[in-house]
Structure formats: C-alpha cells, structure tokens
Amino acid sequence: MINKFIRLSKLVKAFDFTVIYGGLDDLERKILLPTVHRVGAELTGFLIEGDELNKQLHILGPEEMRYIESLSSEVRKDRLKKYFSYNFPCIIVACEKEIHPDFIEYAIKHNKPLLTTQNETAVVIRKLKYFLQRKLAPEIRLEEHVLVEILGIGVLIGGYKDAKIGTTLELIERGHKYITDENLIIKKIGTDTLLGENGFDKSNVKTHFFLGTGNENIDITNNYGIIATRRTMEINLYINLEKWDKKKFYDRLGIDKIFEKILGVNIPKLTLPVRKGRNLAVIIETAAINERLKEIGMNSSEYFLEETAKMIAFNKKNKKGDGMNKNVLTVKKIVDEFNLKVMTGEEFLETTYITKTALHNPALALSGFYEVFYKNGSKSLQLFSQGELNFLKSLDDDVKAKNLNKFFDFDFPAMIIAGAEDIEKSFIDLSRKKNKIMLVSEQTSTQLTADLNQFLEKKFAPKITMHGVFIEMFGFGVLLTGRSGIGKSETALELIHRGHRLITDDKVTFHEHPGGTVVGKADKIPYFMELRGIGIIDIKALYGLGSVRKEKRLDAIIELKELKNDEYLTKTSTFRGVEVEVLGHSVDHAELYISSGRNAATMVETTIMNLIAIKYGYDPEKAYKGKVRHEEFI
C-alpha cells in the first residue's frame, strides 16, 4: 500500500482560496484524509476527540459565522479557544460575510491556516471531497495482469501467461482498448470502486503502452494507433485464465457469485479454462457484456422479461405524476435508493416530497439557535450522526424537550440518522407523535452525505434538451447536429455498425453531473432511431447491448452541414480553438461539411481521432509544418 498525502498549498492553488492567515511553512502541511468536516456542534462547546477534530479539513459557512456573532464576547472567546486547541490542519470559511475578528485572532494564536472562498458551502464541500478522494485514494501496484476495456467494462485478466498475451492482442484487434500489463496502479475511489491506471511515464504518449511477451515488448500505440489505448479505467470484472483440468468442474459464466478482493473491494471473478479450439477473446467479450447486464439488473432473458414487466407496471402506477414538477421526488424514492430503515412515518413516504438539494445538519438548531434554520434548513432533509445524538443526550431533559418540540414543528421532509449506535426511545416516540419521518442508515455520516449530495444534485441539476444524435466514439461523447434531412441518423447508423455506441436519437437531455461535467441521455425512449424510408428501428435489438449506452459525458459537438461544390477547398472540420457553451461548460465544436461524394461516418471518425490526438498533446498540423520547414532547410 502506498501512503499518500497532498500539501495544503495544492488545495489553495486548485480551488483559488484566499489565505487570511498562514505562511509558506503552514501551507506545506500534509492533508492525509479525503474527508471534509463541517463545523457545527463544536461551536456550541460540544467537542469529542476523533479524526473530525484532529485530522480532517474543517469548513464552515454563513450559518455558523452568524452563530458565532450571536454569542456573547466571553462565551465566544471561551468556545473558540477550546475549538482551536485541536489539531485539525486547516479551516476554510465559505462565506461572503466578513470573518469575526475573534475567529481570526484565535486562528493566529493557535497557528491554524485560515482560508476563505465566496463559493457556497455545499459546493465547496462537494468539490473538495471529489478532489481529495481522487488525490488520496489508496493504491497498489500490480504486476503480471492485463487491464483492458471491453465495451465499457474494465476487465482485469490474470493467470495463464501465454493465453493472457495472445487473448489481449486479439481483443485489441477486435477494437477494444488496452490500459497496461506491467506496472498497473489500482486506486480505491470511494467505498467500492477500483480505478486501474497505466503507471508508466506519461510524458510521451507513444512510449508507455507496451504489452510484454517475455522476450520483447509490443508497442501497442505504434502497431494499433492511439485509439487502441486508454490511460485509466474502472475495474468491473476479474478474469483468471488457467489450463484446462479435466477433473475440475467449471460452472457457466455468471452463475456462481465468486469475488476477487482487491484493496478491500469485491470484484466479480470468473475462471476460464484454456484449451485448444476455445476462442478466449469472444468468451471474454461475452463475459464483459454479461457483466454489463448484471450491472443494470439482468442475468438472463427470463429475468429481462420479468424486469420489463415490472417497469411497465411501475410506469402505469406512476402515470398520475406525469404532470407534476419533475424536480421533486418522494421520500420513498430515497428510502429505496439508499436502503434506509423506516423508524417512524412510513405512511407518509409516498406523499412527502423533497424539493431541496441541500442536506442540513441540525446541530445548531438542536441547541436552540434557529435564526438561519428558518431560512436555509427548514425545508431540507435533516442529517443526524452519532455526534448530534450524543449532543441531545448531554442536554437537560427540559431543554431537550423544548428544543426538539420546536425542531419537529418545522416542515422538513424527513430526518436521516446515519451510523448511529443508539437512538433514544423518547426521540423516536416524539417523532411518531409529531407525524415525522425518521430513517436510519448503516452508512457513516460522511459517506451518506457524499452519496446523497451526488444523488440529489443529479436529480435537481439544470437540464437542457438538444436535437441531434448522441453517440460514444473512442470513449468520447459526441453529439451530431444539423438541419433536418442532412443525414445525422444515417451517419450515426454507420458509426454504430463500425462498433461505436448510441445513447439516443432525436432529443437528448443534458444535465450537469456533480463531478463538474455535462452528461446526456435519452429524453424519453432510448435506443430507437428513425430512418427515412424505413421507419423506427431498435438499435439494441439489431446490434446488441454493446451498441448502446444509457448515458455519457458530452465531449464534442459536430454540426453536419451541406457542402457546395465551389466551397470544397475552403471548408474545415477541425476543433482547433472552437467551443460552444452547454449548461455553462465549454464543449469542443466542429463543423463538418458533407456531400454525396464524401463518407460522413469516416469523416466523423477522423475528426474525433484528431481531437483525441490534440487532447493528448499531439498537434498534427504543427507536426506537418515542422517537417516541411525541416525539409526546406535541408
């Protein structure tokens, strides 16, 4: 295991924080944990030893700053003195208001770097967690394995060496992507996701994609092109190749649930016997497609029919809600999505709606401070941890009853208690008496907050519908646009026939992903395409599941235009410096001029390959001009 850290100065630079206090030495402090702690109960004087107070980054916003201002000078200074005595590495204030002088004074006294930003607290927390999880992810280096991408599935292949090498080459020839064999870095992202990465020197894209055969290395980039490689890929399936053993029973693919544990994460594992006459590449392709089916809940054709029937029944049941605001969801949906236990209010799950993306930590409200809660927190999901429950236990019975009664009078949709060891019976009874929904999660407060934030922000993210055909090419999400009748669908159909994948035809709904990208999916019915003279066709039924994808990040827009004969030498299709804005994000844009004498699918492929080369730092136009100047000089 590799121990990782990130310097505080890197965070300051990455997030453009303003440094209120902290010298060069202070900003070189090491951040070791990929977690962020929002200050709450600590400001009330309730302090518990642990990683939250000694190792995690601290952040507070306008609500906490107003609470600090509301305290008397004596109480404020006493609590700040105790709070700043702990060993947390840094504190970030996400607030447009001026920081209280006492707060700055105690930060200086205790040598705590103090940073500020005018961005919203929830946004800063989300982005910080995402950034830290990527940078501080636990990792190992793995040898004698090959990682490839097969139809969107990351497949880690180990075992029988000779079979592994030959199979990998055949998979690459079939159009799949190679990540690496030796020096594979595996990172644990989140709680159950592994990311495989090529660990060779990336300064030159042409020198680090090699497949070792024992005597020599095969240069994958040189032999198969840059489109046959990929630097990183999530690991979804582990395949172990072994010599055929006649005495051993080999089960069918996907029947037995066997896992390979890597960095504490269980990866589905298959053991494939190797013998003459078996086409391992085709079998592994089938295994990868089957794994994709499992990921969306399908193990067989019978199960598929069963799930389809369930979907139809669900759509009929929810037909009444079609006219409602799409940016609301029931508490029942949250319960089902996160496998929450219902303690009270089960009868209200389907009639209570969530309308806010923000989660609220009620620590200050439980102490009797409601000034900001009225405005920002009273309509949000309330998230309790063991810390808040311990704080309630510490209150006098009369104070606790008074504060809880007032808290329960607010019209929040539900409260979720995360990672709690013990919930007081009086708390549950009062929730039931007040007709409130109380839910319990086995996840920790930190992890549940991250998962809920991502789910809610995706649900309530701004959306836009654009006309065109959305496809995935070489790992890029490409939107083909153009006037009606220009040939978008016909071009996309040929691209799918060549192995690219359809997300949707006609209308594409784009939303902003919590990770900071724009993601598109079908507006209504996915995987269908309309062709003039033929009608509606089902791409998934014609070309299989490997020809479609549910959603994809938007990387490029290609606008198809009609080419006039006299414009043949004046039109270009490059992405050089041309971008359009979609939901506030810049997206590469190119105009592609087509005519009866030009193969639009080939031109689209070439255009995207050229964009990939530019993304990797290789500029073909500059390279060509450099060679011309060199020859002229000679």
PDB file of N, CA and C in Angstrom, residues 515-593:
ATOM      1  N   GLY A 515     -19.711  15.783 -10.677  1.00  0.00           N
ATOM      2  CA  GLY A 515     -18.278  15.815 -10.903  1.00  0.00           C
ATOM      3  C   GLY A 515     -17.811  16.985 -11.743  1.00  0.00           C
ATOM      4  N   GLY A 516     -18.759  17.821 -12.227  1.00  0.00           N
ATOM      5  CA  GLY A 516     -18.385  19.005 -12.993  1.00  0.00           C
ATOM      6  C   GLY A 516     -18.393  18.825 -14.490  1.00  0.00           C
ATOM      7  N   THR A 517     -19.096  17.806 -14.988  1.00  0.00           N
ATOM      8  CA  THR A 517     -19.202  17.587 -16.424  1.00  0.00           C
ATOM      9  C   THR A 517     -20.661  17.662 -16.849  1.00  0.00           C
ATOM     10  N   VAL A 518     -20.888  17.680 -18.171  1.00  0.00           N
ATOM     11  CA  VAL A 518     -22.245  17.654 -18.723  1.00  0.00           C
ATOM     12  C   VAL A 518     -22.515  16.252 -19.243  1.00  0.00           C
ATOM     13  N   VAL A 519     -23.604  15.648 -18.771  1.00  0.00           N
ATOM     14  CA  VAL A 519     -23.942  14.272 -19.131  1.00  0.00           C
ATOM     15  C   VAL A 519     -25.266  14.263 -19.875  1.00  0.00           C
ATOM     16  N   GLY A 520     -25.335  13.475 -20.953  1.00  0.00           N
ATOM     17  CA  GLY A 520     -26.546  13.401 -21.763  1.00  0.00           C
ATOM     18  C   GLY A 520     -27.141  12.003 -21.781  1.00  0.00           C
ATOM     19  N   LYS A 521     -28.464  11.939 -21.885  1.00  0.00           N
ATOM     20  CA  LYS A 521     -29.170  10.673 -22.024  1.00  0.00           C
ATOM     21  C   LYS A 521     -30.446  10.917 -22.810  1.00  0.00           C
ATOM     22  N   ALA A 522     -31.189   9.831 -23.068  1.00  0.00           N
ATOM     23  CA  ALA A 522     -32.399   9.941 -23.867  1.00  0.00           C
ATOM     24  C   ALA A 522     -33.434  10.806 -23.169  1.00  0.00           C
ATOM     25  N   ASP A 523     -34.132  11.635 -23.946  1.00  0.00           N
ATOM     26  CA  ASP A 523     -35.188  12.472 -23.390  1.00  0.00           C
ATOM     27  C   ASP A 523     -36.355  11.619 -22.910  1.00  0.00           C
ATOM     28  N   LYS A 524     -36.736  10.616 -23.712  1.00  0.00           N
ATOM     29  CA  LYS A 524     -37.847   9.738 -23.321  1.00  0.00           C
ATOM     30  C   LYS A 524     -37.481   8.272 -23.542  1.00  0.00           C
ATOM     31  N   ILE A 525     -37.535   7.806 -24.772  1.00  0.00           N
ATOM     32  CA  ILE A 525     -37.298   6.395 -25.067  1.00  0.00           C
ATOM     33  C   ILE A 525     -35.905   6.225 -25.659  1.00  0.00           C
ATOM     34  N   PRO A 526     -35.029   5.443 -25.019  1.00  0.00           N
ATOM     35  CA  PRO A 526     -33.667   5.287 -25.527  1.00  0.00           C
ATOM     36  C   PRO A 526     -33.562   4.218 -26.611  1.00  0.00           C
ATOM     37  N   TYR A 527     -32.451   4.282 -27.337  1.00  0.00           N
ATOM     38  CA  TYR A 527     -32.006   3.219 -28.243  1.00  0.00           C
ATOM     39  C   TYR A 527     -32.827   3.062 -29.517  1.00  0.00           C
ATOM     40  N   PHE A 528     -33.769   3.948 -29.806  1.00  0.00           N
ATOM     41  CA  PHE A 528     -34.549   3.878 -31.043  1.00  0.00           C
ATOM     42  C   PHE A 528     -34.070   4.974 -31.993  1.00  0.00           C
ATOM     43  N   MET A 529     -34.156   4.658 -33.276  1.00  0.00           N
ATOM     44  CA  MET A 529     -33.703   5.591 -34.290  1.00  0.00           C
ATOM     45  C   MET A 529     -34.676   5.611 -35.453  1.00  0.00           C
ATOM     46  N   GLU A 530     -34.877   6.795 -35.995  1.00  0.00           N
ATOM     47  CA  GLU A 530     -35.778   6.943 -37.138  1.00  0.00           C
ATOM     48  C   GLU A 530     -34.956   7.129 -38.424  1.00  0.00           C
ATOM     49  N   LEU A 531     -35.236   6.298 -39.430  1.00  0.00           N
ATOM     50  CA  LEU A 531     -34.564   6.389 -40.725  1.00  0.00           C
ATOM     51  C   LEU A 531     -35.611   6.583 -41.814  1.00  0.00           C
ATOM     52  N   ARG A 532     -35.391   7.594 -42.631  1.00  0.00           N
ATOM     53  CA  ARG A 532     -36.349   7.857 -43.709  1.00  0.00           C
ATOM     54  C   ARG A 532     -36.397   6.679 -44.682  1.00  0.00           C
ATOM     55  N   GLY A 533     -37.633   6.311 -45.056  1.00  0.00           N
ATOM     56  CA  GLY A 533     -37.816   5.184 -45.966  1.00  0.00           C
ATOM     57  C   GLY A 533     -37.899   3.853 -45.252  1.00  0.00           C
ATOM     58  N   ILE A 534     -37.450   3.797 -43.989  1.00  0.00           N
ATOM     59  CA  ILE A 534     -37.501   2.540 -43.221  1.00  0.00           C
ATOM     60  C   ILE A 534     -38.452   2.694 -42.038  1.00  0.00           C
ATOM     61  N   GLY A 535     -38.298   3.766 -41.294  1.00  0.00           N
ATOM     62  CA  GLY A 535     -39.121   3.992 -40.105  1.00  0.00           C
ATOM     63  C   GLY A 535     -38.286   3.889 -38.837  1.00  0.00           C
ATOM     64  N   ILE A 536     -38.938   3.407 -37.766  1.00  0.00           N
ATOM     65  CA  ILE A 536     -38.289   3.310 -36.461  1.00  0.00           C
ATOM     66  C   ILE A 536     -37.598   1.955 -36.330  1.00  0.00           C
ATOM     67  N   ILE A 537     -36.324   1.969 -35.940  1.00  0.00           N
ATOM     68  CA  ILE A 537     -35.610   0.726 -35.684  1.00  0.00           C
ATOM     69  C   ILE A 537     -35.072   0.732 -34.253  1.00  0.00           C
ATOM     70  N   ASP A 538     -34.922  -0.471 -33.701  1.00  0.00           N
ATOM     71  CA  ASP A 538     -34.423  -0.644 -32.338  1.00  0.00           C
ATOM     72  C   ASP A 538     -32.944  -1.037 -32.420  1.00  0.00           C
ATOM     73  N   ILE A 539     -32.069  -0.087 -32.107  1.00  0.00           N
ATOM     74  CA  ILE A 539     -30.635  -0.333 -32.228  1.00  0.00           C
ATOM     75  C   ILE A 539     -30.172  -1.446 -31.297  1.00  0.00           C
ATOM     76  N   LYS A 540     -30.705  -1.485 -30.084  1.00  0.00           N
ATOM     77  CA  LYS A 540     -30.285  -2.524 -29.137  1.00  0.00           C
ATOM     78  C   LYS A 540     -30.660  -3.916 -29.638  1.00  0.00           C
ATOM     79  N   ALA A 541     -31.872  -4.037 -30.231  1.00  0.00           N
ATOM     80  CA  ALA A 541     -32.301  -5.339 -30.749  1.00  0.00           C
ATOM     81  C   ALA A 541     -31.490  -5.746 -31.980  1.00  0.00           C
ATOM     82  N   LEU A 542     -31.103  -4.782 -32.814  1.00  0.00           N
ATOM     83  CA  LEU A 542     -30.376  -5.101 -34.046  1.00  0.00           C
ATOM     84  C   LEU A 542     -28.901  -5.381 -33.796  1.00  0.00           C
ATOM     85  N   TYR A 543     -28.270  -4.582 -32.959  1.00  0.00           N
ATOM     86  CA  TYR A 543     -26.818  -4.667 -32.796  1.00  0.00           C
ATOM     87  C   TYR A 543     -26.365  -5.146 -31.423  1.00  0.00           C
ATOM     88  N   GLY A 544     -27.312  -5.364 -30.515  1.00  0.00           N
ATOM     89  CA  GLY A 544     -26.956  -5.871 -29.201  1.00  0.00           C
ATOM     90  C   GLY A 544     -26.683  -4.791 -28.186  1.00  0.00           C
ATOM     91  N   LEU A 545     -26.565  -5.211 -26.918  1.00  0.00           N
ATOM     92  CA  LEU A 545     -26.377  -4.270 -25.823  1.00  0.00           C
ATOM     93  C   LEU A 545     -25.070  -3.498 -25.943  1.00  0.00           C
ATOM     94  N   GLY A 546     -24.071  -4.138 -26.595  1.00  0.00           N
ATOM     95  CA  GLY A 546     -22.794  -3.453 -26.763  1.00  0.00           C
ATOM     96  C   GLY A 546     -22.841  -2.268 -27.689  1.00  0.00           C
ATOM     97  N   SER A 547     -23.963  -2.083 -28.388  1.00  0.00           N
ATOM     98  CA  SER A 547     -24.083  -0.981 -29.339  1.00  0.00           C
ATOM     99  C   SER A 547     -24.769   0.240 -28.743  1.00  0.00           C
ATOM    100  N   VAL A 548     -25.167   0.149 -27.461  1.00  0.00           N
ATOM    101  CA  VAL A 548     -25.893   1.264 -26.841  1.00  0.00           C
ATOM    102  C   VAL A 548     -25.293   1.561 -25.476  1.00  0.00           C
ATOM    103  N   ARG A 549     -25.642   2.727 -24.966  1.00  0.00           N
ATOM    104  CA  ARG A 549     -25.205   3.134 -23.638  1.00  0.00           C
ATOM    105  C   ARG A 549     -26.271   4.034 -23.042  1.00  0.00           C
ATOM    106  N   LYS A 550     -26.482   3.921 -21.723  1.00  0.00           N
ATOM    107  CA  LYS A 550     -27.553   4.660 -21.066  1.00  0.00           C
ATOM    108  C   LYS A 550     -27.301   6.167 -21.066  1.00  0.00           C
ATOM    109  N   GLU A 551     -26.097   6.574 -20.714  1.00  0.00           N
ATOM    110  CA  GLU A 551     -25.749   7.995 -20.668  1.00  0.00           C
ATOM    111  C   GLU A 551     -24.255   8.155 -20.870  1.00  0.00           C
ATOM    112  N   LYS A 552     -23.835   9.375 -21.153  1.00  0.00           N
ATOM    113  CA  LYS A 552     -22.425   9.616 -21.449  1.00  0.00           C
ATOM    114  C   LYS A 552     -22.101  11.090 -21.262  1.00  0.00           C
ATOM    115  N   ARG A 553     -20.863  11.349 -20.861  1.00  0.00           N
ATOM    116  CA  ARG A 553     -20.374  12.729 -20.766  1.00  0.00           C
ATOM    117  C   ARG A 553     -20.295  13.339 -22.168  1.00  0.00           C
ATOM    118  N   LEU A 554     -20.682  14.617 -22.298  1.00  0.00           N
ATOM    119  CA  LEU A 554     -20.602  15.328 -23.577  1.00  0.00           C
ATOM    120  C   LEU A 554     -19.201  15.899 -23.745  1.00  0.00           C
ATOM    121  N   ASP A 555     -18.486  15.407 -24.788  1.00  0.00           N
ATOM    122  CA  ASP A 555     -17.124  15.867 -25.044  1.00  0.00           C
ATOM    123  C   ASP A 555     -17.010  16.743 -26.282  1.00  0.00           C
ATOM    124  N   ALA A 556     -17.864  16.515 -27.270  1.00  0.00           N
ATOM    125  CA  ALA A 556     -17.722  17.252 -28.527  1.00  0.00           C
ATOM    126  C   ALA A 556     -19.055  17.327 -29.254  1.00  0.00           C
ATOM    127  N   ILE A 557     -19.231  18.411 -30.029  1.00  0.00           N
ATOM    128  CA  ILE A 557     -20.407  18.583 -30.889  1.00  0.00           C
ATOM    129  C   ILE A 557     -19.914  18.746 -32.319  1.00  0.00           C
ATOM    130  N   ILE A 558     -20.436  17.922 -33.221  1.00  0.00           N
ATOM    131  CA  ILE A 558     -20.115  18.041 -34.641  1.00  0.00           C
ATOM    132  C   ILE A 558     -21.391  18.416 -35.380  1.00  0.00           C
ATOM    133  N   GLU A 559     -21.351  19.568 -36.013  1.00  0.00           N
ATOM    134  CA  GLU A 559     -22.505  20.039 -36.775  1.00  0.00           C
ATOM    135  C   GLU A 559     -22.321  19.677 -38.249  1.00  0.00           C
ATOM    136  N   LEU A 560     -23.232  18.860 -38.753  1.00  0.00           N
ATOM    137  CA  LEU A 560     -23.175  18.450 -40.154  1.00  0.00           C
ATOM    138  C   LEU A 560     -23.820  19.524 -41.019  1.00  0.00           C
ATOM    139  N   LYS A 561     -23.096  19.932 -42.065  1.00  0.00           N
ATOM    140  CA  LYS A 561     -23.603  20.947 -42.975  1.00  0.00           C
ATOM    141  C   LYS A 561     -23.429  20.476 -44.414  1.00  0.00           C
ATOM    142  N   GLU A 562     -24.259  21.008 -45.256  1.00  0.00           N
ATOM    143  CA  GLU A 562     -24.185  20.637 -46.668  1.00  0.00           C
ATOM    144  C   GLU A 562     -23.054  21.401 -47.348  1.00  0.00           C
ATOM    145  N   LEU A 563     -22.258  20.685 -48.154  1.00  0.00           N
ATOM    146  CA  LEU A 563     -21.125  21.282 -48.834  1.00  0.00           C
ATOM    147  C   LEU A 563     -21.484  21.611 -50.280  1.00  0.00           C
ATOM    148  N   LYS A 564     -21.243  22.861 -50.649  1.00  0.00           N
ATOM    149  CA  LYS A 564     -21.423  23.259 -52.045  1.00  0.00           C
ATOM    150  C   LYS A 564     -20.108  23.032 -52.792  1.00  0.00           C
ATOM    151  N   ASN A 565     -20.221  22.718 -54.076  1.00  0.00           N
ATOM    152  CA  ASN A 565     -19.038  22.349 -54.865  1.00  0.00           C
ATOM    153  C   ASN A 565     -17.947  23.410 -54.845  1.00  0.00           C
ATOM    154  N   ASP A 566     -18.347  24.676 -54.924  1.00  0.00           N
ATOM    155  CA  ASP A 566     -17.343  25.742 -55.004  1.00  0.00           C
ATOM    156  C   ASP A 566     -16.713  26.046 -53.648  1.00  0.00           C
ATOM    157  N   GLU A 567     -17.176  25.343 -52.558  1.00  0.00           N
ATOM    158  CA  GLU A 567     -16.612  25.565 -51.238  1.00  0.00           C
ATOM    159  C   GLU A 567     -15.706  24.416 -50.808  1.00  0.00           C
ATOM    160  N   TYR A 568     -15.426  23.493 -51.698  1.00  0.00           N
ATOM    161  CA  TYR A 568     -14.746  22.258 -51.317  1.00  0.00           C
ATOM    162  C   TYR A 568     -13.399  22.501 -50.648  1.00  0.00           C
ATOM    163  N   LEU A 569     -12.641  23.456 -51.145  1.00  0.00           N
ATOM    164  CA  LEU A 569     -11.306  23.691 -50.604  1.00  0.00           C
ATOM    165  C   LEU A 569     -11.272  24.749 -49.513  1.00  0.00           C
ATOM    166  N   THR A 570     -12.434  25.286 -49.152  1.00  0.00           N
ATOM    167  CA  THR A 570     -12.444  26.384 -48.177  1.00  0.00           C
ATOM    168  C   THR A 570     -13.017  25.959 -46.836  1.00  0.00           C
ATOM    169  N   LYS A 571     -13.554  24.750 -46.737  1.00  0.00           N
ATOM    170  CA  LYS A 571     -14.214  24.341 -45.505  1.00  0.00           C
ATOM    171  C   LYS A 571     -13.325  23.401 -44.699  1.00  0.00           C
ATOM    172  N   THR A 572     -13.403  23.537 -43.378  1.00  0.00           N
ATOM    173  CA  THR A 572     -12.590  22.721 -42.482  1.00  0.00           C
ATOM    174  C   THR A 572     -13.467  22.035 -41.451  1.00  0.00           C
ATOM    175  N   SER A 573     -12.962  21.002 -40.846  1.00  0.00           N
ATOM    176  CA  SER A 573     -13.744  20.274 -39.842  1.00  0.00           C
ATOM    177  C   SER A 573     -12.956  20.088 -38.555  1.00  0.00           C
ATOM    178  N   THR A 574     -11.987  20.952 -38.305  1.00  0.00           N
ATOM    179  CA  THR A 574     -11.163  20.779 -37.107  1.00  0.00           C
ATOM    180  C   THR A 574     -11.823  21.406 -35.895  1.00  0.00           C
ATOM    181  N   PHE A 575     -11.349  20.986 -34.694  1.00  0.00           N
ATOM    182  CA  PHE A 575     -11.838  21.523 -33.430  1.00  0.00           C
ATOM    183  C   PHE A 575     -10.981  22.680 -32.940  1.00  0.00           C
ATOM    184  N   ARG A 576      -9.997  23.079 -33.702  1.00  0.00           N
ATOM    185  CA  ARG A 576      -8.973  23.993 -33.225  1.00  0.00           C
ATOM    186  C   ARG A 576      -9.553  25.303 -32.701  1.00  0.00           C
ATOM    187  N   GLY A 577      -9.620  25.407 -31.363  1.00  0.00           N
ATOM    188  CA  GLY A 577      -9.998  26.665 -30.728  1.00  0.00           C
ATOM    189  C   GLY A 577     -11.470  27.020 -30.797  1.00  0.00           C
ATOM    190  N   VAL A 578     -12.326  26.116 -31.312  1.00  0.00           N
ATOM    191  CA  VAL A 578     -13.752  26.435 -31.443  1.00  0.00           C
ATOM    192  C   VAL A 578     -14.516  25.700 -30.360  1.00  0.00           C
ATOM    193  N   GLU A 579     -15.270  26.435 -29.560  1.00  0.00           N
ATOM    194  CA  GLU A 579     -16.047  25.840 -28.474  1.00  0.00           C
ATOM    195  C   GLU A 579     -17.426  26.496 -28.412  1.00  0.00           C
ATOM    196  N   VAL A 580     -18.397  25.739 -27.880  1.00  0.00           N
ATOM    197  CA  VAL A 580     -19.716  26.283 -27.591  1.00  0.00           C
ATOM    198  C   VAL A 580     -19.996  26.020 -26.113  1.00  0.00           C
ATOM    199  N   GLU A 581     -20.965  26.734 -25.563  1.00  0.00           N
ATOM    200  CA  GLU A 581     -21.274  26.592 -24.147  1.00  0.00           C
ATOM    201  C   GLU A 581     -22.564  25.797 -23.962  1.00  0.00           C
ATOM    202  N   VAL A 582     -22.510  24.763 -23.119  1.00  0.00           N
ATOM    203  CA  VAL A 582     -23.667  23.944 -22.777  1.00  0.00           C
ATOM    204  C   VAL A 582     -23.762  23.891 -21.254  1.00  0.00           C
ATOM    205  N   LEU A 583     -24.844  24.433 -20.695  1.00  0.00           N
ATOM    206  CA  LEU A 583     -25.048  24.483 -19.249  1.00  0.00           C
ATOM    207  C   LEU A 583     -23.847  25.095 -18.525  1.00  0.00           C
ATOM    208  N   GLY A 584     -23.261  26.108 -19.140  1.00  0.00           N
ATOM    209  CA  GLY A 584     -22.150  26.812 -18.531  1.00  0.00           C
ATOM    210  C   GLY A 584     -20.799  26.156 -18.712  1.00  0.00           C
ATOM    211  N   HIS A 585     -20.724  25.051 -19.461  1.00  0.00           N
ATOM    212  CA  HIS A 585     -19.463  24.349 -19.693  1.00  0.00           C
ATOM    213  C   HIS A 585     -19.069  24.475 -21.158  1.00  0.00           C
ATOM    214  N   SER A 586     -17.777  24.686 -21.407  1.00  0.00           N
ATOM    215  CA  SER A 586     -17.283  24.793 -22.781  1.00  0.00           C
ATOM    216  C   SER A 586     -17.113  23.400 -23.382  1.00  0.00           C
ATOM    217  N   VAL A 587     -17.634  23.223 -24.603  1.00  0.00           N
ATOM    218  CA  VAL A 587     -17.578  21.941 -25.292  1.00  0.00           C
ATOM    219  C   VAL A 587     -16.966  22.165 -26.670  1.00  0.00           C
ATOM    220  N   ASP A 588     -16.012  21.293 -27.052  1.00  0.00           N
ATOM    221  CA  ASP A 588     -15.386  21.402 -28.370  1.00  0.00           C
ATOM    222  C   ASP A 588     -16.432  21.273 -29.469  1.00  0.00           C
ATOM    223  N   HIS A 589     -16.314  22.119 -30.498  1.00  0.00           N
ATOM    224  CA  HIS A 589     -17.318  22.162 -31.559  1.00  0.00           C
ATOM    225  C   HIS A 589     -16.629  22.226 -32.913  1.00  0.00           C
ATOM    226  N   ALA A 590     -17.154  21.462 -33.865  1.00  0.00           N
ATOM    227  CA  ALA A 590     -16.621  21.490 -35.227  1.00  0.00           C
ATOM    228  C   ALA A 590     -17.764  21.444 -36.222  1.00  0.00           C
ATOM    229  N   GLU A 591     -17.544  22.059 -37.383  1.00  0.00           N
ATOM    230  CA  GLU A 591     -18.491  21.985 -38.497  1.00  0.00           C
ATOM    231  C   GLU A 591     -17.917  21.019 -39.526  1.00  0.00           C
ATOM    232  N   LEU A 592     -18.743  20.056 -39.935  1.00  0.00           N
ATOM    233  CA  LEU A 592     -18.294  19.045 -40.887  1.00  0.00           C
ATOM    234  C   LEU A 592     -19.161  19.133 -42.130  1.00  0.00           C
ATOM    235  N   TYR A 593     -18.537  19.457 -43.245  1.00  0.00           N
ATOM    236  CA  TYR A 593     -19.274  19.663 -44.492  1.00  0.00           C
ATOM    237  C   TYR A 593     -19.304  18.366 -45.280  1.00  0.00           C
TER     238      TYR A 593
END
